């Protein structure tokens, strides 16, 4: 053997051993949690031994060989235990956490950036999203390279290890289209093509369709269908016939025979092709176990095939690897259609252990059953592998936030226009913060007032593209020249992409060691379109400023389909996202200023601003005393007298109606208060945190909601009103036991002008006056 083939066979043998170790450790971790660890609640713990076994060879070849230190990987959710086993072998995962798989502070069910302690590049769990995020992160990397913040030679590959059922998620195809438009590169998606989803074997009709779809979108498709043993057998007399038979075998038939094993393979092959030349003789050369091994020697389980395939894609072209696999490969679960949540029983597990030569009691030994020399060799191999040199995430210094942002001028303003103006002023300011802002929108840049910022800072595109309209001197307010220094990433209309883009931009700090301040705008109702992706970004603690505008029924003539009703509840219910809804331009400016800082704080988070296109008369301010309270969730726009019997509580754009009603009523209800709730979210969170703290920590100071409302008489009445679901504010009655008359929108779908709609949906001053009267009428 020459040195090259000697090295290669040593490499293959090490990776094969690691494949086995990963299969064992992932199975054992799940088995331990299910069958051995004591249970207190009678609930199933769960885990996916078959999904793990399907991928261990792929992950062995990738992590211990093909991966480079700067590459980042999203691991399909149900192979999480394999990722932990890899880090266990590296000495980066503790036995304690492995033993507490799916327990509190143990290994999480699915890889989690925030909850797991091993390096997790991307959280996964909601299938499809963890795949697409790699493409968007690759675009972010290109953005940073173009802006001189990452060196081209440090560019990593963004890799998704995905289940084949993830190919059914629509967001995959939305992402493909967007990726193609942006000239995606440095992205690998490796499909664990076991042709089984959760419920069933997958449709045969998709065979080769995926190749077409991906190739159309500029991807290279590398199919790893046969393992080396199969390829060699196909070259022997009768081999072509077997190859042809495999190619025509349905997914379901293949799975059944895999589950049944060697004897069934033989019977079936003999029945179908036994009379064809040389086939019977060829089959005779294999005993039953050998035949089963041959038939399931698919590309995704063959280390050599995997190593060669990964090596073949050594340029930056996005590449889809379709690695044929068997779900549950190497386990008694292999091929069974119900194996998704299937578990090996203790007897099967024991057989598995014995087969590997692992002594009882040594199940957790990283190198158990290997023997001294082999163990030392494999350990040294792992320590020298690229994953051991993985680039570590670091905390990145904050980008300085200017001491204040100028408030846009104008007696009449909308929060949406003011938002555009604040960004424009920042774009012109030369502040370092402005250089780090990246804006993005799903085809609503102009209508959400990002246009002025984009005119100043340009659209991002790796290859320059002139604005043809501008060159032709056709007048337009929008200058859309595209170049590498541009700071706006224009997306197609798919909101899911938009949220995954925000998540990727918002991870620039931990991923690439340099911060970006992502600002994304979307029509408020279409937040729902990307809701799971929004949750996904927040779950990973990605940091971004989300602007939902216009919102509510206040966009009036634009119609019922565009009205957003429940977004305040989304803002309140979404962890790691602080929701503000300003009424006035100065509030909005203060919130943006606060956000730029909050996005960068260690214990900060993302921010959602719910804005409007309705211009309203701005309030005169004597001083800035309102501001601190506004940033805590609310302030008295008209302070009530001590012990007042009632207050009007409003949020956002409905301010003029609330003020008018207050003016109408203040003579009749002396001391009537007018509370501007700038963030129902902060108020509610502060209140419920205080209640919880009473039992777990020191009681602490009263929450902001309690403090604000404590001015009123016990048992006073509140009218709450906002252009959104009334329940966003009506809970305030519970803070100090007050009666509430809640106004808001709980129906939608009607066009109209504002007076008509505000009257119809009871948001006008009359409705507020009536609701206040009702507080005093009793039932
Ligand atoms: C968005 C979403 N829907 C449903 C699920 C539940 N689920 C988990 S895995 C799975 C099927 C996975 O099949 P595949 O991707 O082929 O992975 P395999 O286990 O076969 O490797 C489903 C439906 C989920 N995790 N996310
Ligand atoms: Mg599958």
Coordinates of N, CA, C and O in Angstrom, one line a residue, residues 420-572:
X420 N -38.7 57.0 9.8 CA -37.8 57.2 8.6 C -36.9 58.4 8.8 O -35.7 58.3 8.4
X421 N -37.4 59.4 9.4 CA -36.6 60.6 9.6 C -35.4 60.4 10.6 O -34.3 60.9 10.3
X422 N -35.7 59.7 11.7 CA -34.6 59.4 12.6 C -33.5 58.6 11.9 O -32.3 58.9 12.1
X423 N -33.9 57.7 11.1 CA -32.9 56.9 10.4 C -32.1 57.7 9.4 O -30.9 57.6 9.3
X424 N -32.9 58.6 8.7 CA -32.2 59.5 7.7 C -31.2 60.4 8.4 O -30.1 60.5 8.0
X425 N -31.6 61.0 9.6 CA -30.7 61.8 10.3 C -29.5 61.0 10.7 O -28.3 61.5 10.7
X426 N -29.7 59.8 11.2 CA -28.6 59.0 11.6 C -27.6 58.7 10.4 O -26.4 58.8 10.5
X427 N -28.3 58.4 9.2 CA -27.5 58.1 8.0 C -26.6 59.3 7.6 O -25.5 59.1 7.2
X428 N -27.1 60.5 7.9 CA -26.3 61.7 7.5 C -25.3 62.1 8.6 O -24.5 62.9 8.4
X429 N -25.5 61.5 9.8 CA -24.7 62.0 11.0 C -23.3 61.6 11.0 O -22.5 62.3 11.6
X430 N -22.9 60.6 10.3 CA -21.5 60.2 10.4 C -21.2 59.4 11.7 O -20.0 59.1 12.0
X431 N -22.2 59.2 12.5 CA -22.0 58.4 13.7 C -21.6 57.0 13.4 O -22.1 56.4 12.5
X432 N -20.7 56.4 14.2 CA -20.3 55.0 13.9 C -21.5 54.0 13.9 O -21.5 53.1 13.2
X433 N -22.5 54.4 14.7 CA -23.7 53.5 14.8 C -24.3 53.4 13.4 O -24.8 52.3 13.0
X434 N -24.3 54.5 12.7 CA -25.0 54.5 11.4 C -24.3 53.6 10.4 O -25.0 53.0 9.6
X435 N -23.0 53.4 10.6 CA -22.3 52.5 9.7 C -22.6 51.0 9.9 O -22.4 50.2 9.1
X436 N -23.1 50.8 11.1 CA -23.4 49.4 11.5 C -24.9 49.0 11.3 O -25.3 47.9 11.4
X437 N -25.7 50.0 11.0 CA -27.1 49.7 10.8 C -27.2 49.0 9.4 O -26.7 49.4 8.4
X438 N -28.0 47.9 9.4 CA -28.3 47.3 8.1 C -29.9 47.2 8.1 O -30.5 46.7 9.1
X439 N -30.4 47.8 7.1 CA -31.9 47.8 7.0 C -32.3 46.6 6.0 O -31.5 46.3 5.1
X440 N -33.5 46.1 6.3 CA -34.0 45.1 5.4 C -35.5 45.2 5.4 O -36.1 45.6 6.4
X441 N -36.1 44.8 4.3 CA -37.6 44.8 4.2 C -38.0 43.8 3.1 O -37.3 43.7 2.1
X442 N -39.2 43.1 3.3 CA -39.7 42.2 2.3 C -40.5 43.0 1.3 O -41.7 43.0 1.3
X443 N -39.9 43.8 0.4 CA -40.5 44.5 -0.7 C -41.5 45.6 -0.2 O -42.4 45.9 -0.8
X444 N -41.2 46.1 1.0 CA -42.0 47.3 1.5 C -41.1 48.4 2.0 O -41.4 49.1 2.9
X445 N -39.9 48.5 1.4 CA -39.0 49.5 1.8 C -39.6 50.9 1.7 O -39.5 51.8 2.6
X446 N -40.2 51.2 0.5 CA -40.7 52.6 0.3 C -41.9 52.8 1.2 O -42.0 53.9 1.8
X447 N -42.8 51.9 1.3 CA -44.0 52.2 2.0 C -43.9 52.1 3.5 O -44.9 52.3 4.3
X448 N -42.7 51.7 4.0 CA -42.5 51.7 5.4 C -41.5 52.8 5.8 O -40.9 52.8 6.9
X449 N -41.2 53.7 4.9 CA -40.3 54.9 5.1 C -38.9 54.5 5.4 O -38.2 55.3 6.1
X450 N -38.4 53.5 4.8 CA -37.0 53.2 4.8 C -36.3 53.9 3.7 O -35.0 54.0 3.6
X451 N -37.0 54.4 2.7 CA -36.5 54.9 1.4 C -35.4 56.0 1.6 O -34.4 55.9 0.9
X452 N -35.6 56.9 2.6 CA -34.6 58.0 2.7 C -33.3 57.4 3.2 O -32.2 57.8 2.7
X453 N -33.3 56.5 4.1 CA -32.1 55.8 4.6 C -31.4 55.1 3.4 O -30.2 55.3 3.2
X454 N -32.2 54.4 2.6 CA -31.6 53.7 1.5 C -31.0 54.7 0.5 O -29.9 54.4 -0.1
X455 N -31.7 55.8 0.2 CA -31.1 56.8 -0.7 C -29.7 57.2 -0.2 O -28.8 57.4 -1.0
X456 N -29.6 57.4 1.1 CA -28.3 57.8 1.6 C -27.3 56.8 1.6 O -26.1 57.0 1.3
X457 N -27.7 55.6 2.0 CA -26.7 54.5 2.2 C -26.6 53.4 1.1 O -25.7 52.6 1.2
X458 N -27.5 53.4 0.2 CA -27.5 52.5 -0.9 C -27.9 51.1 -0.5 O -28.0 50.7 0.6
X459 N -28.2 50.3 -1.6 CA -28.6 48.9 -1.5 C -27.3 48.1 -1.5 O -26.4 48.4 -2.3
X460 N -27.3 47.0 -0.8 CA -26.2 46.1 -0.8 C -26.3 45.1 -1.9 O -27.3 44.5 -2.1
X461 N -25.2 45.0 -2.6 CA -25.1 43.9 -3.6 C -23.6 43.7 -3.8 O -22.8 44.6 -4.0
X462 N -23.2 42.4 -3.9 CA -21.8 42.1 -4.0 C -21.2 42.7 -5.3 O -20.2 43.3 -5.4
X463 N -22.0 42.5 -6.4 CA -21.6 43.1 -7.7 C -22.4 44.3 -8.0 O -23.6 44.3 -7.9
X464 N -21.7 45.4 -8.3 CA -22.4 46.7 -8.5 C -23.5 46.6 -9.6 O -23.3 45.9 -10.6
X465 N -24.6 47.3 -9.3 CA -25.6 47.3 -10.3 C -26.2 48.7 -10.4 O -26.6 49.3 -9.3
X466 N -26.1 49.3 -11.5 CA -26.5 50.7 -11.6 C -28.0 50.9 -11.5 O -28.8 49.9 -11.8
X467 N -28.5 52.0 -11.1 CA -29.9 52.3 -11.1 C -30.3 52.8 -12.5 O -30.0 54.0 -12.9
X468 N -30.9 51.9 -13.3 CA -31.1 52.2 -14.7 C -32.1 53.4 -14.8 O -31.9 54.3 -15.7
X469 N -33.0 53.5 -13.9 CA -34.0 54.6 -14.0 C -33.3 55.9 -13.8 O -33.5 56.9 -14.5
X470 N -32.3 55.9 -12.8 CA -31.6 57.2 -12.5 C -30.7 57.5 -13.7 O -30.7 58.7 -14.1
X471 N -30.0 56.5 -14.2 CA -29.2 56.8 -15.4 C -29.9 57.4 -16.6 O -29.5 58.2 -17.3
X472 N -31.2 56.9 -16.7 CA -32.0 57.4 -17.8 C -32.7 58.7 -17.4 O -33.6 59.2 -18.1
X473 N -32.3 59.3 -16.3 CA -32.8 60.6 -15.8 C -34.4 60.6 -15.7 O -35.0 61.5 -15.9
X474 N -34.9 59.4 -15.3 CA -36.4 59.4 -15.0 C -36.6 59.8 -13.6 O -36.0 59.2 -12.7
X475 N -37.3 60.8 -13.3 CA -37.4 61.3 -11.9 C -38.0 60.2 -11.0 O -39.0 59.6 -11.4
X476 N -37.4 60.1 -9.8 CA -38.0 59.2 -8.8 C -37.4 59.6 -7.5 O -36.3 60.0 -7.4
X477 N -38.2 59.4 -6.4 CA -37.7 59.7 -5.1 C -36.7 58.7 -4.6 O -36.0 58.9 -3.6
X478 N -36.7 57.5 -5.3 CA -35.9 56.4 -4.8 C -34.6 56.3 -5.6 O -34.7 56.1 -6.8
X479 N -33.5 56.3 -4.9 CA -32.2 56.1 -5.7 C -31.8 54.7 -5.3 O -31.4 54.4 -4.2
X480 N -31.9 53.8 -6.3 CA -31.7 52.4 -6.0 C -30.4 51.8 -6.6 O -30.4 50.8 -7.2
X481 N -29.3 52.6 -6.4 CA -28.0 52.0 -6.9 C -27.6 50.9 -5.9 O -27.8 51.1 -4.7
X482 N -27.0 49.9 -6.5 CA -26.7 48.7 -5.6 C -25.2 48.5 -5.7 O -24.6 48.5 -6.8
X483 N -24.6 48.4 -4.6 CA -23.1 48.2 -4.5 C -22.7 47.6 -3.2 O -23.5 47.4 -2.3
X484 N -21.4 47.2 -3.2 CA -20.9 46.4 -2.1 C -20.9 47.2 -0.7 O -21.0 46.6 0.3
X485 N -20.9 48.5 -0.8 CA -20.9 49.3 0.4 C -22.4 49.6 0.9 O -22.6 50.2 2.0
X486 N -23.4 49.2 0.1 CA -24.8 49.5 0.5 C -25.1 48.9 1.8 O -24.5 47.9 2.3
X487 N -26.1 49.5 2.5 CA -26.5 49.0 3.8 C -27.9 48.6 3.9 O -28.5 48.5 5.0
X488 N -28.6 48.4 2.8 CA -29.9 47.9 2.8 C -30.0 46.6 2.0 O -29.5 46.5 0.9
X489 N -30.6 45.6 2.6 CA -30.7 44.3 1.9 C -32.2 44.2 1.6 O -33.1 44.0 2.4
X490 N -32.4 44.3 0.3 CA -33.8 44.3 -0.2 C -34.2 42.8 -0.4 O -33.5 42.0 -1.1
X491 N -35.3 42.4 0.2 CA -35.8 41.0 0.0 C -37.1 41.0 -0.8 O -37.8 42.0 -0.8
X492 N -37.3 39.8 -1.4 CA -38.6 39.6 -2.0 C -39.7 39.6 -0.9 O -39.4 39.6 0.3
X493 N -40.9 39.4 -1.3 CA -42.1 39.6 -0.5 C -42.2 38.6 0.6 O -43.1 38.7 1.5
X494 N -41.4 37.5 0.6 CA -41.6 36.4 1.6 C -41.2 36.8 3.0 O -40.0 37.0 3.3
X495 N -42.2 37.0 3.9 CA -41.9 37.5 5.2 C -41.1 36.5 6.1 O -40.3 36.9 7.0
X496 N -41.3 35.2 5.8 CA -40.5 34.3 6.5 C -39.0 34.5 6.3 O -38.2 34.4 7.2
X497 N -38.6 34.7 5.0 CA -37.2 35.1 4.7 C -36.8 36.3 5.5 O -35.6 36.3 6.0
X498 N -37.6 37.3 5.6 CA -37.3 38.5 6.2 C -36.9 38.3 7.7 O -35.9 38.8 8.2
X499 N -37.7 37.4 8.4 CA -37.4 37.2 9.8 C -36.2 36.3 10.0 O -35.4 36.5 10.9
X500 N -35.9 35.4 9.0 CA -34.7 34.6 9.2 C -33.5 35.5 8.9 O -32.4 35.4 9.5
X501 N -33.7 36.4 7.9 CA -32.6 37.4 7.6 C -32.3 38.2 8.9 O -31.1 38.4 9.2
X502 N -33.3 38.7 9.5 CA -33.1 39.5 10.8 C -32.4 38.6 11.8 O -31.5 39.1 12.5
X503 N -32.8 37.3 11.9 CA -32.1 36.5 12.9 C -30.6 36.3 12.5 O -29.8 36.4 13.4
X504 N -30.4 36.1 11.3 CA -28.9 35.9 10.9 C -28.1 37.2 11.1 O -27.0 37.2 11.6
X505 N -28.7 38.4 10.7 CA -28.0 39.6 10.9 C -27.8 39.9 12.4 O -26.8 40.3 12.8
X506 N -28.8 39.5 13.2 CA -28.7 39.7 14.6 C -27.8 38.8 15.3 O -27.6 38.9 16.5
X507 N -27.2 37.8 14.6 CA -26.2 36.9 15.2 C -24.8 37.2 14.7 O -23.9 36.5 14.9
X508 N -24.7 38.3 13.9 CA -23.4 38.7 13.4 C -22.3 38.8 14.4 O -21.2 38.3 14.2
X509 N -22.7 39.3 15.6 CA -21.7 39.5 16.7 C -21.1 38.1 17.1 O -19.9 37.9 16.9
X510 N -21.9 37.2 17.6 CA -21.4 35.9 18.0 C -20.8 35.1 16.9 O -19.8 34.5 17.0
X511 N -21.4 35.2 15.7 CA -21.0 34.4 14.6 C -19.7 34.9 13.9 O -18.8 34.1 13.6
X512 N -19.6 36.2 13.7 CA -18.5 36.7 12.9 C -17.6 37.7 13.7 O -16.7 38.3 13.1
X513 N -17.9 37.9 15.0 CA -17.1 38.7 15.8 C -17.2 40.2 15.5 O -16.3 41.0 15.8
X514 N -18.3 40.6 14.9 CA -18.5 42.0 14.6 C -20.0 42.3 14.6 O -20.8 41.6 14.1
X515 N -20.3 43.4 15.2 CA -21.7 43.7 15.4 C -22.4 44.4 14.2 O -21.8 45.2 13.6
X516 N -23.6 44.0 14.0 CA -24.5 44.7 13.1 C -25.7 45.1 13.9 O -26.1 44.5 14.9
X517 N -26.3 46.3 13.5 CA -27.6 46.7 14.1 C -28.7 46.5 13.1 O -28.9 47.5 12.2
X518 N -29.3 45.4 13.0 CA -30.3 45.2 12.0 C -31.7 45.9 12.3 O -32.1 45.9 13.4
X519 N -32.2 46.6 11.3 CA -33.5 47.2 11.4 C -34.3 46.7 10.3 O -34.0 47.0 9.1
X520 N -35.4 46.1 10.6 CA -36.3 45.5 9.5 C -37.7 46.0 9.6 O -38.2 46.2 10.7
X521 N -38.3 46.3 8.5 CA -39.6 46.8 8.5 C -40.6 45.9 7.7 O -40.2 45.3 6.7
X522 N -41.8 45.8 8.2 CA -42.7 44.9 7.6 C -44.1 45.4 7.9 O -44.3 46.1 8.9
X523 N -45.1 45.2 7.0 CA -46.4 45.6 7.3 C -46.9 44.8 8.6 O -46.7 43.6 8.7
X524 N -47.4 45.6 9.5 CA -47.7 44.9 10.8 C -48.5 43.6 10.8 O -48.2 42.7 11.4
X525 N -49.6 43.6 9.9 CA -50.4 42.4 9.9 C -49.6 41.2 9.4 O -49.9 40.0 9.8
X526 N -48.5 41.4 8.6 CA -47.8 40.3 8.0 C -46.7 39.8 8.9 O -45.9 38.9 8.5
X527 N -46.6 40.3 10.1 CA -45.8 39.7 11.1 C -46.2 38.2 11.3 O -45.4 37.3 11.4
X528 N -47.5 38.0 11.2 CA -48.0 36.7 11.4 C -47.5 35.7 10.4 O -47.3 34.5 10.7
X529 N -47.2 36.2 9.2 CA -46.7 35.4 8.1 C -45.3 34.8 8.5 O -45.0 33.7 8.1
X530 N -44.6 35.5 9.3 CA -43.3 35.0 9.6 C -43.1 34.7 11.1 O -42.0 34.7 11.6
X531 N -44.2 34.5 11.7 CA -44.2 34.4 13.2 C -43.3 33.3 13.8 O -42.6 33.6 14.7
X532 N -43.2 32.2 13.2 CA -42.4 31.1 13.7 C -40.9 31.5 13.5 O -40.1 31.2 14.3
X533 N -40.6 32.2 12.4 CA -39.3 32.6 12.1 C -38.9 33.7 13.1 O -37.7 33.8 13.5
X534 N -39.8 34.6 13.4 CA -39.6 35.6 14.5 C -39.3 34.9 15.8 O -38.3 35.3 16.5
X535 N -40.1 34.0 16.2 CA -39.8 33.2 17.4 C -38.5 32.5 17.4 O -37.7 32.5 18.3
X536 N -38.1 32.0 16.2 CA -36.9 31.3 16.0 C -35.7 32.3 16.3 O -34.7 31.9 17.0
X537 N -35.8 33.5 15.7 CA -34.7 34.5 15.9 C -34.6 34.8 17.4 O -33.5 34.9 18.0
X538 N -35.8 35.0 18.0 CA -35.7 35.4 19.5 C -35.2 34.3 20.3 O -34.5 34.5 21.3
X539 N -35.6 33.1 20.0 CA -35.1 31.9 20.7 C -33.6 31.8 20.7 O -33.0 31.4 21.7
X540 N -33.0 32.2 19.6 CA -31.6 32.1 19.5 C -30.9 33.4 20.1 O -29.7 33.6 20.0
X541 N -31.7 34.3 20.6 CA -31.2 35.5 21.2 C -30.5 36.4 20.1 O -29.6 37.1 20.4
X542 N -31.0 36.3 18.9 CA -30.5 37.2 17.8 C -31.1 38.6 18.2 O -32.1 38.7 18.7
X543 N -30.3 39.7 17.8 CA -30.7 41.0 18.2 C -31.0 41.9 17.0 O -30.2 42.0 16.1
X544 N -32.3 42.4 17.0 CA -32.7 43.2 15.8 C -33.8 44.2 16.3 O -34.5 43.9 17.3
X545 N -34.0 45.2 15.5 CA -35.1 46.1 15.7 C -36.1 45.8 14.6 O -35.8 46.0 13.4
X546 N -37.3 45.4 15.0 CA -38.4 45.1 14.1 C -39.4 46.2 14.1 O -39.8 46.6 15.2
X547 N -39.8 46.7 13.0 CA -40.8 47.8 12.9 C -42.0 47.3 12.1 O -41.9 46.9 11.0
X548 N -43.1 47.2 12.8 CA -44.4 46.8 12.2 C -45.2 48.0 11.8 O -45.6 48.7 12.7
X549 N -45.3 48.3 10.6 CA -46.0 49.5 10.2 C -46.6 49.4 8.8 O -45.9 48.8 7.9
X550 N -47.7 49.9 8.5 CA -48.7 50.5 9.4 C -49.4 49.4 10.1 O -49.4 48.3 9.7
X551 N -50.1 49.8 11.2 CA -50.8 48.8 12.0 C -52.2 49.2 12.3 O -52.7 50.3 12.1
X552 N -52.9 48.2 12.9 CA -54.3 48.4 13.3 C -55.3 48.7 12.2 O -55.0 48.4 11.1
X553 N -56.4 49.2 12.6 CA -57.4 49.6 11.6 C -57.2 51.0 11.1 O -57.8 51.5 10.3
X554 N -56.2 51.7 11.8 CA -55.9 53.1 11.5 C -55.4 53.2 10.0 O -55.5 54.3 9.5
X555 N -54.9 52.2 9.4 CA -54.5 52.3 8.0 C -55.8 52.4 7.1 O -55.7 52.5 5.9
X556 N -56.9 52.4 7.8 CA -58.2 52.6 7.2 C -58.5 52.2 5.8 O -58.8 51.1 5.5
X557 N -58.4 53.2 4.8 CA -58.9 52.8 3.5 C -58.0 51.7 2.9 O -58.5 51.0 1.9
X558 N -56.9 51.4 3.4 CA -56.0 50.4 2.9 C -56.7 49.0 3.0 O -56.2 48.0 2.5
X559 N -57.6 48.9 3.9 CA -58.5 47.7 3.8 C -58.3 46.7 4.9 O -57.3 46.6 5.6
X560 N -59.4 45.9 5.0 CA -59.5 44.9 6.1 C -58.4 43.9 6.1 O -57.9 43.5 7.2
X561 N -57.9 43.5 4.9 CA -56.9 42.4 4.9 C -55.6 42.9 5.5 O -54.8 42.1 5.8
X562 N -55.4 44.2 5.5 CA -54.1 44.7 6.0 C -54.2 45.2 7.5 O -53.3 45.7 8.0
X563 N -55.4 45.0 8.1 CA -55.5 45.5 9.5 C -54.9 44.4 10.4 O -55.1 43.2 10.3
X564 N -54.2 45.0 11.4 CA -53.5 44.0 12.3 C -54.2 44.2 13.7 O -54.3 45.3 14.2
X565 N -54.7 43.2 14.2 CA -55.4 43.3 15.5 C -54.7 42.7 16.7 O -54.6 43.2 17.7
X566 N -54.1 41.5 16.4 CA -53.5 40.8 17.6 C -52.0 41.0 17.7 O -51.4 40.4 18.6
X567 N -51.4 41.9 16.9 CA -49.9 42.0 17.1 C -49.5 42.6 18.4 O -48.4 42.2 18.9
X568 N -50.3 43.4 19.1 CA -49.9 43.8 20.5 C -49.7 42.6 21.4 O -48.8 42.5 22.2
X569 N -50.6 41.6 21.2 CA -50.5 40.4 22.0 C -49.2 39.6 21.6 O -48.6 38.9 22.5
X570 N -48.9 39.6 20.3 CA -47.6 38.9 19.9 C -46.5 39.6 20.6 O -45.6 39.0 21.1
X571 N -46.5 41.0 20.5 CA -45.4 41.7 21.2 C -45.3 41.4 22.6 O -44.2 41.4 23.2
X572 N -46.4 41.3 23.3 CA -46.4 41.0 24.7 C -46.0 39.5 25.0 O -45.3 39.3 26.0

